[in-house]
Coordinates of C-alpha atoms in Angstrom, one line a residue:
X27 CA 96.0 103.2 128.8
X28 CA 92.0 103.3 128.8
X29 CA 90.1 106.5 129.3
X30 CA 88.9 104.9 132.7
X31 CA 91.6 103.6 134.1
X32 CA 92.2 101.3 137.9
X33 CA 94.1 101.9 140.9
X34 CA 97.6 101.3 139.1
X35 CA 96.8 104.0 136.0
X36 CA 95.1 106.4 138.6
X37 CA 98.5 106.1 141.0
X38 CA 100.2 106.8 137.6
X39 CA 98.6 110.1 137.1
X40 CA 99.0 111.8 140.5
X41 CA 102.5 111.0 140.1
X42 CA 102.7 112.5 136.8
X43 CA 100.6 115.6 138.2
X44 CA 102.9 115.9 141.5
X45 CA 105.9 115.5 138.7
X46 CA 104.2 118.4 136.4
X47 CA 103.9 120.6 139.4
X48 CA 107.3 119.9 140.6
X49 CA 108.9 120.8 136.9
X50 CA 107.1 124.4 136.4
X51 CA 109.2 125.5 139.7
X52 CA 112.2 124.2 138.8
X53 CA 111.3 126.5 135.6
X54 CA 110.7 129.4 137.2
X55 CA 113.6 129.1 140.0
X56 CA 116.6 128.7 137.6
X57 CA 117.4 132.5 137.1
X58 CA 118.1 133.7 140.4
X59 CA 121.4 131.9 141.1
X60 CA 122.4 132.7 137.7
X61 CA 121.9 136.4 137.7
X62 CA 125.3 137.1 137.3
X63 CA 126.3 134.7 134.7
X64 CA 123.1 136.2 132.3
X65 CA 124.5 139.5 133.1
X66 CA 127.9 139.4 132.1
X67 CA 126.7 137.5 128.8
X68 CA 124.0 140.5 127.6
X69 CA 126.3 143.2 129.5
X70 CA 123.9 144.5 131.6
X71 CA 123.5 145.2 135.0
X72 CA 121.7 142.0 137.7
X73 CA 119.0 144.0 138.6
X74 CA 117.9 143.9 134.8
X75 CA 117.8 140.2 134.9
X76 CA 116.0 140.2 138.0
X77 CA 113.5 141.9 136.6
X78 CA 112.9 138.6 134.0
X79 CA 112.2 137.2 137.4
X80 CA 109.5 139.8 139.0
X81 CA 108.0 140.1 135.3
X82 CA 107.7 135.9 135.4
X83 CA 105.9 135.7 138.7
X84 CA 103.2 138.7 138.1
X85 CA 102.5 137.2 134.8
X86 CA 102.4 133.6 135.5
X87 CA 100.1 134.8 138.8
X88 CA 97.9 136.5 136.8
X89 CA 97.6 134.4 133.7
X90 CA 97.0 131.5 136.1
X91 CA 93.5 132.9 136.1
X92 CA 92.5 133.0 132.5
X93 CA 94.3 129.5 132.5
X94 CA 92.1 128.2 135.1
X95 CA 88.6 129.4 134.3
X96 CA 89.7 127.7 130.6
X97 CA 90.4 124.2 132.7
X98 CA 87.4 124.7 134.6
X99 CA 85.2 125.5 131.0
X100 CA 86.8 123.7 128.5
X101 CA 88.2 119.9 128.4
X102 CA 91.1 119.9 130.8
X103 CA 94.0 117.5 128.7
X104 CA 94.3 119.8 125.8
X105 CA 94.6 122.7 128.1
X106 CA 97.2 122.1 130.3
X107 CA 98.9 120.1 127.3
X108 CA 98.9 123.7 125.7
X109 CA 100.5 125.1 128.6
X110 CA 102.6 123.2 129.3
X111 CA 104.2 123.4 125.5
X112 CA 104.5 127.3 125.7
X113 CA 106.6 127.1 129.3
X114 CA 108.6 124.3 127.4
X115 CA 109.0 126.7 124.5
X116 CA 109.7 129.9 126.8
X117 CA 112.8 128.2 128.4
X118 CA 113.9 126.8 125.2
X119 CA 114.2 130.2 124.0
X120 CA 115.7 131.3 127.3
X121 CA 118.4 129.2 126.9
X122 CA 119.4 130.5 123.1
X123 CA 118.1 133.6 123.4
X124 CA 121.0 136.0 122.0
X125 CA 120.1 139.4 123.5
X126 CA 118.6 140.8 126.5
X127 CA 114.8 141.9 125.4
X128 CA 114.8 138.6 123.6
X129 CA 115.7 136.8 127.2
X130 CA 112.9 139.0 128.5
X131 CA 110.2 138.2 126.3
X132 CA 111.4 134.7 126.8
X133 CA 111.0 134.5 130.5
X134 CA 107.5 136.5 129.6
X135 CA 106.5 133.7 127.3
X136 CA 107.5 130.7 130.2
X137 CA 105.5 132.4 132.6
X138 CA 102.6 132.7 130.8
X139 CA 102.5 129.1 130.5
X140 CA 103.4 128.2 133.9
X141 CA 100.3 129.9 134.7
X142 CA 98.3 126.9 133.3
X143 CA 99.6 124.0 135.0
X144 CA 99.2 124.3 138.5
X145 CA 96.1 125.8 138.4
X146 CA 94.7 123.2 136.0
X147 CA 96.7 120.6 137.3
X148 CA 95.0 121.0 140.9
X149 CA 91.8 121.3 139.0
X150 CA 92.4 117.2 138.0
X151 CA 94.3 116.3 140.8
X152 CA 90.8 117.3 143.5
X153 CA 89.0 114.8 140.8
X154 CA 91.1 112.1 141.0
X155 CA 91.3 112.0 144.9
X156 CA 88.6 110.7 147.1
X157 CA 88.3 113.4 149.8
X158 CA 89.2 110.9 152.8
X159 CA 92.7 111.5 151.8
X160 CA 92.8 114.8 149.5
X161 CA 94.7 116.4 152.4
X162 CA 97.5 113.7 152.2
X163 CA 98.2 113.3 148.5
X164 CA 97.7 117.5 148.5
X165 CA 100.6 117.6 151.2
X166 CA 102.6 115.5 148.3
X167 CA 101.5 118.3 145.8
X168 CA 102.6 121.2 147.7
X169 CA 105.5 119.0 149.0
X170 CA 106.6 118.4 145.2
X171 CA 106.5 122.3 144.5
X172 CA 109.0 123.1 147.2
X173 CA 111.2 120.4 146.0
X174 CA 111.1 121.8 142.6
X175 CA 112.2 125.0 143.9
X176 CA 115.1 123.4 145.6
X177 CA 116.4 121.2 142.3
X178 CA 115.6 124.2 140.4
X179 CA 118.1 126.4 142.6
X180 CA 120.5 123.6 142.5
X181 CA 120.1 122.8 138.4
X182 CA 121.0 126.2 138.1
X183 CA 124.1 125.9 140.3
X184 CA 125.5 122.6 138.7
X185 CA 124.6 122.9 135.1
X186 CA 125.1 126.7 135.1
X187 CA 128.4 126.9 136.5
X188 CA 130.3 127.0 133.3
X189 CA 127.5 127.6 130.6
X190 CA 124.4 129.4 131.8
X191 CA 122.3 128.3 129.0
X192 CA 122.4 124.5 129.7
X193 CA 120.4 124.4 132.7
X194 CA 117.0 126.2 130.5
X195 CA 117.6 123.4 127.5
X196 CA 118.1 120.3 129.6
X197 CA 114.8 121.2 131.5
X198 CA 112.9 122.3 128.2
X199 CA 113.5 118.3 127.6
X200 CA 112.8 117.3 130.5
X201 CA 109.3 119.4 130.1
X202 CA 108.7 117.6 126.9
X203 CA 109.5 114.1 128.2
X204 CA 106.4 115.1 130.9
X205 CA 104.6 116.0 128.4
X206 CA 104.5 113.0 126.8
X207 CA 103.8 110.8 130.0
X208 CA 100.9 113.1 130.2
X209 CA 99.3 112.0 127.1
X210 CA 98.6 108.8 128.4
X211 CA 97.4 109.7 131.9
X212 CA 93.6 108.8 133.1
X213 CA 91.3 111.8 131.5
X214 CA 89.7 112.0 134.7
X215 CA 86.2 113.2 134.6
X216 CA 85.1 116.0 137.0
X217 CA 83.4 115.2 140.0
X218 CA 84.7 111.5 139.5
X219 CA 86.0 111.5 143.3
X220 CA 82.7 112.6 144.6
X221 CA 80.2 109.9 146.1
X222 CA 77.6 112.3 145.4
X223 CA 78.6 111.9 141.5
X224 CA 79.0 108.0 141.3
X225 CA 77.8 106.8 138.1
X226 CA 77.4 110.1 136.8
X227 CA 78.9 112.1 133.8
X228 CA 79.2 115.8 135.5
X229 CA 78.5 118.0 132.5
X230 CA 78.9 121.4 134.6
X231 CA 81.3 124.1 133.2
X232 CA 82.2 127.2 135.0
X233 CA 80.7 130.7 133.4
X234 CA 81.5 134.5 134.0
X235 CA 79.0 135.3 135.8
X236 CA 80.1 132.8 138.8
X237 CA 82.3 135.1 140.4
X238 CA 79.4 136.1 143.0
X239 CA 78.4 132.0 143.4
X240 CA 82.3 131.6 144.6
X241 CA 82.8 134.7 146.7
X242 CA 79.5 133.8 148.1
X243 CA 81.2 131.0 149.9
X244 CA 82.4 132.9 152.9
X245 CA 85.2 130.0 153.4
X246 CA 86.4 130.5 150.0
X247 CA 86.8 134.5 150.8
X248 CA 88.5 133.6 154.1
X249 CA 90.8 131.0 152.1
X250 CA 91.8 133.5 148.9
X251 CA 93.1 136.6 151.9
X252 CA 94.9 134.8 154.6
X253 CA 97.3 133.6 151.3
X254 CA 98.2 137.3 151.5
X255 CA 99.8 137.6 155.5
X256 CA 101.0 133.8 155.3
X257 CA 102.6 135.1 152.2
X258 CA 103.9 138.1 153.8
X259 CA 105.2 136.3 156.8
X260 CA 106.7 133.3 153.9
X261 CA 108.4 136.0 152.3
X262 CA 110.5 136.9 154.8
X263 CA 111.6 133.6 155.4
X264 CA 113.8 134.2 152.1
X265 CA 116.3 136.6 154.0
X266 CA 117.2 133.4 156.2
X267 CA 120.6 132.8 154.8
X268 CA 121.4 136.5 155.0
X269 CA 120.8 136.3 158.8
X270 CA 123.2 133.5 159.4
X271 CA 125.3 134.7 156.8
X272 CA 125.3 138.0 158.9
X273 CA 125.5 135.7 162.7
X274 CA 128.7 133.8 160.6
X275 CA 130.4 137.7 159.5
X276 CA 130.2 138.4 163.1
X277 CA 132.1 135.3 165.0
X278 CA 134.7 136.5 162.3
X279 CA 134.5 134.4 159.4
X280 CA 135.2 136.1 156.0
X281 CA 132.1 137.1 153.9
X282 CA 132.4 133.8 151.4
X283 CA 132.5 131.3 154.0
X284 CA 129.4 133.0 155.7
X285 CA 127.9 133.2 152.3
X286 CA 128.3 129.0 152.3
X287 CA 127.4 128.9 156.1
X288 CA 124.8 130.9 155.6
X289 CA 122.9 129.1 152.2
X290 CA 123.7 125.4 154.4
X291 CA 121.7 126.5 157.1
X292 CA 118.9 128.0 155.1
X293 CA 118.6 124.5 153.3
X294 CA 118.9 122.4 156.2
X295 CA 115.7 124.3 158.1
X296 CA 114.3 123.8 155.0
X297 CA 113.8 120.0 156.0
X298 CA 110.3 120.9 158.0
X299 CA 108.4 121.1 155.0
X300 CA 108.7 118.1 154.2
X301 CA 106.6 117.4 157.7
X302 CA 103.2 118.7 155.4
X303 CA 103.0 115.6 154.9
X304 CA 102.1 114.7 158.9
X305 CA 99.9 117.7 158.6
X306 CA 98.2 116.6 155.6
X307 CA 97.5 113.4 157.5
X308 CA 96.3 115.3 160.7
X309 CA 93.8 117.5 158.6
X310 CA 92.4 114.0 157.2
X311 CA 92.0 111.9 160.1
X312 CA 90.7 115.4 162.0
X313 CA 88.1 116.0 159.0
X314 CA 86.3 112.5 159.7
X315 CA 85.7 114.0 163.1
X316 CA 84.5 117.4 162.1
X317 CA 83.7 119.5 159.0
X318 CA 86.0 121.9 160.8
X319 CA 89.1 119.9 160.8
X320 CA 91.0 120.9 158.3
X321 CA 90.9 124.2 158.6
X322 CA 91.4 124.1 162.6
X323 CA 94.7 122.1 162.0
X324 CA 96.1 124.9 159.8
X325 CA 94.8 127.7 162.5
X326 CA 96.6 125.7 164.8
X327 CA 99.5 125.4 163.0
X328 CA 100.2 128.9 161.2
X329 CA 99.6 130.2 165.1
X330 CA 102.3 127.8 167.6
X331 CA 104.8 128.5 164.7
X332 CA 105.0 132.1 165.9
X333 CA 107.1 131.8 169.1
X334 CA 109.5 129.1 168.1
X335 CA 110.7 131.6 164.9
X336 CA 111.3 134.5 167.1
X337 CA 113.3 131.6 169.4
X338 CA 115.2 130.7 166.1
X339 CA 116.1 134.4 165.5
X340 CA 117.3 135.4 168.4
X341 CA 118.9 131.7 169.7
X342 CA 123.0 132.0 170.1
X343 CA 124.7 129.7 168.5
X344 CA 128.4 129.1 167.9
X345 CA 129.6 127.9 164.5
X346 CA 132.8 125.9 164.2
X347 CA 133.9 125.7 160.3
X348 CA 137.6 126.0 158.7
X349 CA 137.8 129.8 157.7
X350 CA 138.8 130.5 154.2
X351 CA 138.0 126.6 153.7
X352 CA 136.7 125.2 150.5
X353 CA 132.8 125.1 150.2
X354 CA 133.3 121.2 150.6
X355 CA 135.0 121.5 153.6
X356 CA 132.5 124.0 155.1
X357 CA 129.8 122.5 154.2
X358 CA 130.9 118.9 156.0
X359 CA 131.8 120.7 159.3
X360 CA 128.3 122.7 159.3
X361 CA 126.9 119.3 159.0
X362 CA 129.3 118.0 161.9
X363 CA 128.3 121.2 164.3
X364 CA 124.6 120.0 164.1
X365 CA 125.6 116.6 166.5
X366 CA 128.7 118.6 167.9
X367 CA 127.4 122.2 168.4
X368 CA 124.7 122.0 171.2
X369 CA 123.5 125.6 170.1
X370 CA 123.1 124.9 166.3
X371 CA 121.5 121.2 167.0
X372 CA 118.7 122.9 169.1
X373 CA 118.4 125.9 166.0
X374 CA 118.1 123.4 163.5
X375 CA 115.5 121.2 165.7
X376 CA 113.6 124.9 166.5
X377 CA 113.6 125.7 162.4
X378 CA 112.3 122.0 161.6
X379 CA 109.7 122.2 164.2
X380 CA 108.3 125.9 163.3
X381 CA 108.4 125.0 159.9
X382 CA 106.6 121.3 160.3
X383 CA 104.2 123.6 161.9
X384 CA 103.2 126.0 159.0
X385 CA 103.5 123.3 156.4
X386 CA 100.7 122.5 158.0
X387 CA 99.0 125.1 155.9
X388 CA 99.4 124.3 152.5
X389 CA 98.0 120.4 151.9
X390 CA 95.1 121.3 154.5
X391 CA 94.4 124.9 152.4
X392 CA 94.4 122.7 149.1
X393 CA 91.8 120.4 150.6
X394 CA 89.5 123.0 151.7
X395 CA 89.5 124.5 148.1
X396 CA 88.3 120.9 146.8
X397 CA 85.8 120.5 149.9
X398 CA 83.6 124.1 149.3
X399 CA 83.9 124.1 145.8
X400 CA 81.8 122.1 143.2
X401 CA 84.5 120.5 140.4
X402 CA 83.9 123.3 137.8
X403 CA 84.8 126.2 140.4
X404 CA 87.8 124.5 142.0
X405 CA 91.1 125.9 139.1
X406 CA 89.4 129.6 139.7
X407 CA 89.4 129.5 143.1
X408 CA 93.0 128.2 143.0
X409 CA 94.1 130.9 141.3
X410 CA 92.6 133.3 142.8
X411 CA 94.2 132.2 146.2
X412 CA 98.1 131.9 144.1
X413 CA 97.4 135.4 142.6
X414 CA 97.3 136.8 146.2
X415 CA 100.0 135.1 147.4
X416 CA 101.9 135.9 144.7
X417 CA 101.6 139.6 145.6
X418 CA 101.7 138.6 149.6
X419 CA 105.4 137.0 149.0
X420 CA 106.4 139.9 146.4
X421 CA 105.6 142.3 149.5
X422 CA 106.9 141.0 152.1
X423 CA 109.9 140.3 150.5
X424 CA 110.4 143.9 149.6
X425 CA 108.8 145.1 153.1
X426 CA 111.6 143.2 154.5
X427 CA 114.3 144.5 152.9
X428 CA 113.1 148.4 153.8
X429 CA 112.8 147.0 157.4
X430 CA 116.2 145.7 157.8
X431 CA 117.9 149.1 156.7
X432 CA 115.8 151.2 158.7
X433 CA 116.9 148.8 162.0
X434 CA 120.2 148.9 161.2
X435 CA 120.6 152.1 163.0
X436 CA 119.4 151.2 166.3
X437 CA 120.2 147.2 166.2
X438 CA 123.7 146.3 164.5
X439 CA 124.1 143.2 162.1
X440 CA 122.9 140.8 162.4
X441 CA 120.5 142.0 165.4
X442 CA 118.4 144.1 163.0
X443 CA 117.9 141.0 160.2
X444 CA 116.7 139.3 163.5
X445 CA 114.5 141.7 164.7
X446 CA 113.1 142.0 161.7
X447 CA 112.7 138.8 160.7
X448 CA 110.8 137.9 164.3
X449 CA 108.5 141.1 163.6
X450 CA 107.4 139.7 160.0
X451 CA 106.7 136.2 162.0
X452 CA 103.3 138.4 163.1
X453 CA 101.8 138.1 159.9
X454 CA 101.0 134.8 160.8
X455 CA 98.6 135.8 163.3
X456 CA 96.3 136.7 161.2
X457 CA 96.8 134.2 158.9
X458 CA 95.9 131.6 161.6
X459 CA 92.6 134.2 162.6
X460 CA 91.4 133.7 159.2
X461 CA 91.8 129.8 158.9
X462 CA 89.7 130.1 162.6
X463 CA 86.9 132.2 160.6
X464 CA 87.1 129.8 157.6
X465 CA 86.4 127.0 160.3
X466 CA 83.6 128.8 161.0
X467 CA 81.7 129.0 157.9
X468 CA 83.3 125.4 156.2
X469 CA 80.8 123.2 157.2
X470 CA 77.8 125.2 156.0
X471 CA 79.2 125.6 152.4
X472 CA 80.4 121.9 152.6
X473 CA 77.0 121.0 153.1
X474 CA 75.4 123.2 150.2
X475 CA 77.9 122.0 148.0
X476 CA 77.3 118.7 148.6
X477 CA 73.4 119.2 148.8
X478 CA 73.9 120.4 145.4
X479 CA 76.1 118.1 143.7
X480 CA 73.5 115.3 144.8
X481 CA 71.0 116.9 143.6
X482 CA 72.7 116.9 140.4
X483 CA 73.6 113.1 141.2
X484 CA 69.9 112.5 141.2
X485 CA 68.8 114.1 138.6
X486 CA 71.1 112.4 136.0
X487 CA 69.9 109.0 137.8
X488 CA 66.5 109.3 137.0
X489 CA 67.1 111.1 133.6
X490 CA 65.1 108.7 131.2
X491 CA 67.6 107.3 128.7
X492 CA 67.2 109.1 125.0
X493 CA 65.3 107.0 122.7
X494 CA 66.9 105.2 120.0

C-alpha cells in the first residue's frame, strides 16, 4: 500500500487504529478475573496480584506521557510500532513467567508499552479524520476501548478457566498479528485532515518548552481536570454488580447466584455506551452550528445523567431466577425478567439511558482535543487528560469502597452500596461545569489555532521552490 493512500487504505487504517486501541485493553483487563488462579499458582495472597494491576495502570498513565511527546516529536510509525512490541513482549512474559516478581516485572514491562499506543494512536487517528466527523469515528475509538475491556474480562474467563497462562499468549499473538497490519497502514502526515494544511508538508514537532503554549489554551485546562470528577463519578460505577449482587442476597438468593445476577446486570447496563456513538454524531452535526457544540453536548450530557442514576439505585425491582441454578440457567432467566419483570425492564431501560447520556462525553472530549490543539500538541494533551483520569478512577474507586463501610452502620446492605453509589453520581456535576467553561473559551482557541495553522498553510505556499 502507497505512503498516500485513498478512501479504501485510509478506512483501512482507522480500523486498524480502533483495533490497536481495542487490543491494549483487553491487555490490561485480563488479570482481574484471574486473580485467584495467579495466586494459587505463585502461593501468594490476591491482593499481591492486584497489585500487578494498580502498578500497570500508574505506569502505563504515566509513561503515556513520555510516549506521547515522542509521537508528537519524532516520526509516529516507528514509535507506536516500538510500543506496541514491548506490551506484546510484557504479556508474553506474563504468561510464562515462573515466579511472582517475575509476573510483576512483567505486568510493569506491558504497561509501559501500553502507554504508547493510545496516546500515539489518537495522535494519527485526529490526522487522518476531517474534523466534520472526528466526533463520530472518535465515538468508534472510545467505543472500541470499552469493548476491549469487556472481551478482555471475558478472554480471561474462557481461556483462563483451566490454564491461567493461555489467555496472556493467545493475545501476545494476537498483538503481533496487529502489528503487522500496522506496517502497511497509510503513514498519515500531520495536519493532513486540516483544510488549513492542504497541499502542505506540516514539518512542526512538539518541544519542552510548550507546556505553557498548551496550558495556555484555557479549553485544554478545562478538558485535562473535569477527566478527574468524571473519573471519580466512572469509578464508582465499578461497584455495580456488588449492588445487585447485594439487592439479589437480600430477596434470598444464595451468595453465588447473586454473584451471577449481579455481573449479568452490570454487563447488560453496560449496553448504553455503545449509544457514544449518537453522541458523537450530535457533537458533529451541533459543531457546524457552533464552535461551542461539542463541548455543550457533553455538559449536557454528563449533567441529565445525574438524576436517572440515583433513580437506578434506589428503583425496586424483583428478580425471578432458579436459586442454586447453574450460571446458564441464571443467566437465561435474568434475560427473561427483562420482558417479564416490569421493575427490572424499567432498571435496565434507566441504566441504558444514563449511560447513553455520559458516553456522550468521551467521542465529543476526543474531538475537542483535535479542535484546540495544532497536530504536534495533540498525543501530550491526550495524555495529559488519561494521566488524570487514571488517578480520578483509581480514587474513586477506593473513595467508594471507604464510603460503603462507613454507611453500613446507618443504611443496611444493600441500602448503603446505594446510597453511596447515588452520592458519587455528584461528581458529575462538576464534570458537566467544566465542559460549560470549556464551551466558553473553545471557540477563541479554535480560532487561534486555526489562524495559526493557516498561517503556516501560507507560508509553505509561497515558499519559493529550492533551486536545483
Amino acid at each position: 500500500m502507497s505512503r498516500r493512500g485513498g478512501p479504501a487504505h485510509r478506512a483501512y487504517s482507522v480500523i486498524v487504529f480502533v483495533i490497536l486501541a481495542s487490543l491494549d485493553n483487553v491487555a490490561i483487563n485480563l488479570v482481574p478475573p484471574l486473580y485467584g488462579s495467579i495466586a494459587t499458582e505463585y502461593d501468594v495472597g490476591e491482593g499481591h496480584i492486584a497489585l500487578a494491576t494498580t502498578v500497570m495502570f500508574l505506569i502505563s498513565a504515566v509513561a503515556a506521557i513520555v510516549w506521547a511527546y515522542a509521537g508528537d516529536r519524532l516520526d509516529r510509525k516507528p514509535v507506536l510500532v516500538a510500543g506496541t512490541l514491548i506490551w506484546v513482549a510484557g504479556t508474553a512474559w506474563s504468561g510464562l513467567a515462573g515466579s511472582y516478581p517475575s509476573f510483576l516485572g512483567s505486568q510493569a514491562l506491558a504497561a509501559i508499552g501500553l502507554g504508547g499506543v493510545a496516546s500515539v494512536s489518537f495522535s494519527v487517528v485526529s490526522d487522518l479524520i476531517s474534523p466534520r466527523r472526528r466526533g463520530l469515528v472518535m465515538s468508534f475509538w472510545g467505543l472500541s476501548q470499552g469493548i476491549g475491556t469487556l472481551a478482555g474480562t471475558l478472554l480471561a474467563g474462557v481461556l483462563g478457566s483451566t490454564d491461567w497462562r493461555r489467555p496472556f499468549l493467545v493475545v501476545a499473538v494476537a498483538g503481533v498479528i496487529a502489528t503487522a497490519a500496522y506496517l502497511v497502514t497509510f503513514d498519515v502526515p500531520r495536519g493532513d485532515s486540516q483544510p488549513e494544511l492542504a497541499g502542505v508538508q506540516y514539518d512542526e514537532r512538539i518541544h519542552h518548552d510548550h507546556l505553557p503554549r498548551i496550558l495556555g489554551r484555557r479549553t485544554n485546562v478545562w478538558l485535562i481536570l473535569q477527566g478527574c470528577t468524571a473519573q471519580i463519578a466512572f469509578g464508582s460505577l465499578v461497584w455495580l454488580p456488588v449492588l445487585f449482587r447485594s439487592r439479589a442476597e437480600d430477596q434470598g438468593y444464595t451468595t453465588a447466584t447473586a454473584v451471577i445476577i449481579g455481573s449479568v446486570f452490570a454487563t447488560l447496563f453496560q449496553l448504553g455506551g455503545a449509544l457514544s456513538i449518537l453522541g458523537g454524531l450530535i457533537g458533529d452535526r451541533l459543531q457546524r452550528r457552533t464552535p461551542r457544540g461539542r463541548a455543550l453536548v457533553a455538559a449536557v450530557g454528563v449533567l441529565a445523567a445525574v438524576p436517572f442514576y440515583v433513580v437506578l439505585f434506589f428503583v425496586p425491582f424483583r428478580i425471578d431466577v432458579p436459586n442454586g441454578g447453574s450460571p446458564g440457567a441464571v443467566v437465561l432467566a435474568v434475560l427473561g425478567d427483562v420482558v417479564t419483570e416490569p421493575t427490572v425492564g424499567l432498571s435496565l431501560a434507566t441504566a441504558v439511558f444514563a449511560l447513553a447520556l455520559t458516553s456522550a462525553n468521551s467521542p465529543n472530549w476526543f474531538a475537542l482535543i483535535a479542535d484546540v490543539n495544532p497536530p504536534e500538541h495533540r498525543g501530550t494533551v491526550y495524555s495529559l487528560g488519561n494521566l488524570v483520569n487514571g488517578f480520578g478512577r483509581a480514587g474513586g474507586n477506593a473513595l467508594v469502597a471507604v464510603a460503603f463501610g462507613r454507611l453500613s452502620g446507618a443504611f443496611p446492605p444493600p441500602l448503603n452500596y446505594a446510597v453511596g453509589l447515588a452520592a458519587f453520581q455528584l461528581f458529575f456535576v462538576p464534570t458537566g461545569i467544566m465542559y460549560w467553561l470549556a464551551s466558553r473559551t473553545v471557540a477563541r482557541d479554535m480560532a487561534e489555532t486555526h489562524a495559526a495553522l493557516a498561517t503556516y498553510g501560507q507560508r509553505e505556499t509561497v515558499r519559493p521552490a529550492p533551486t536545483p
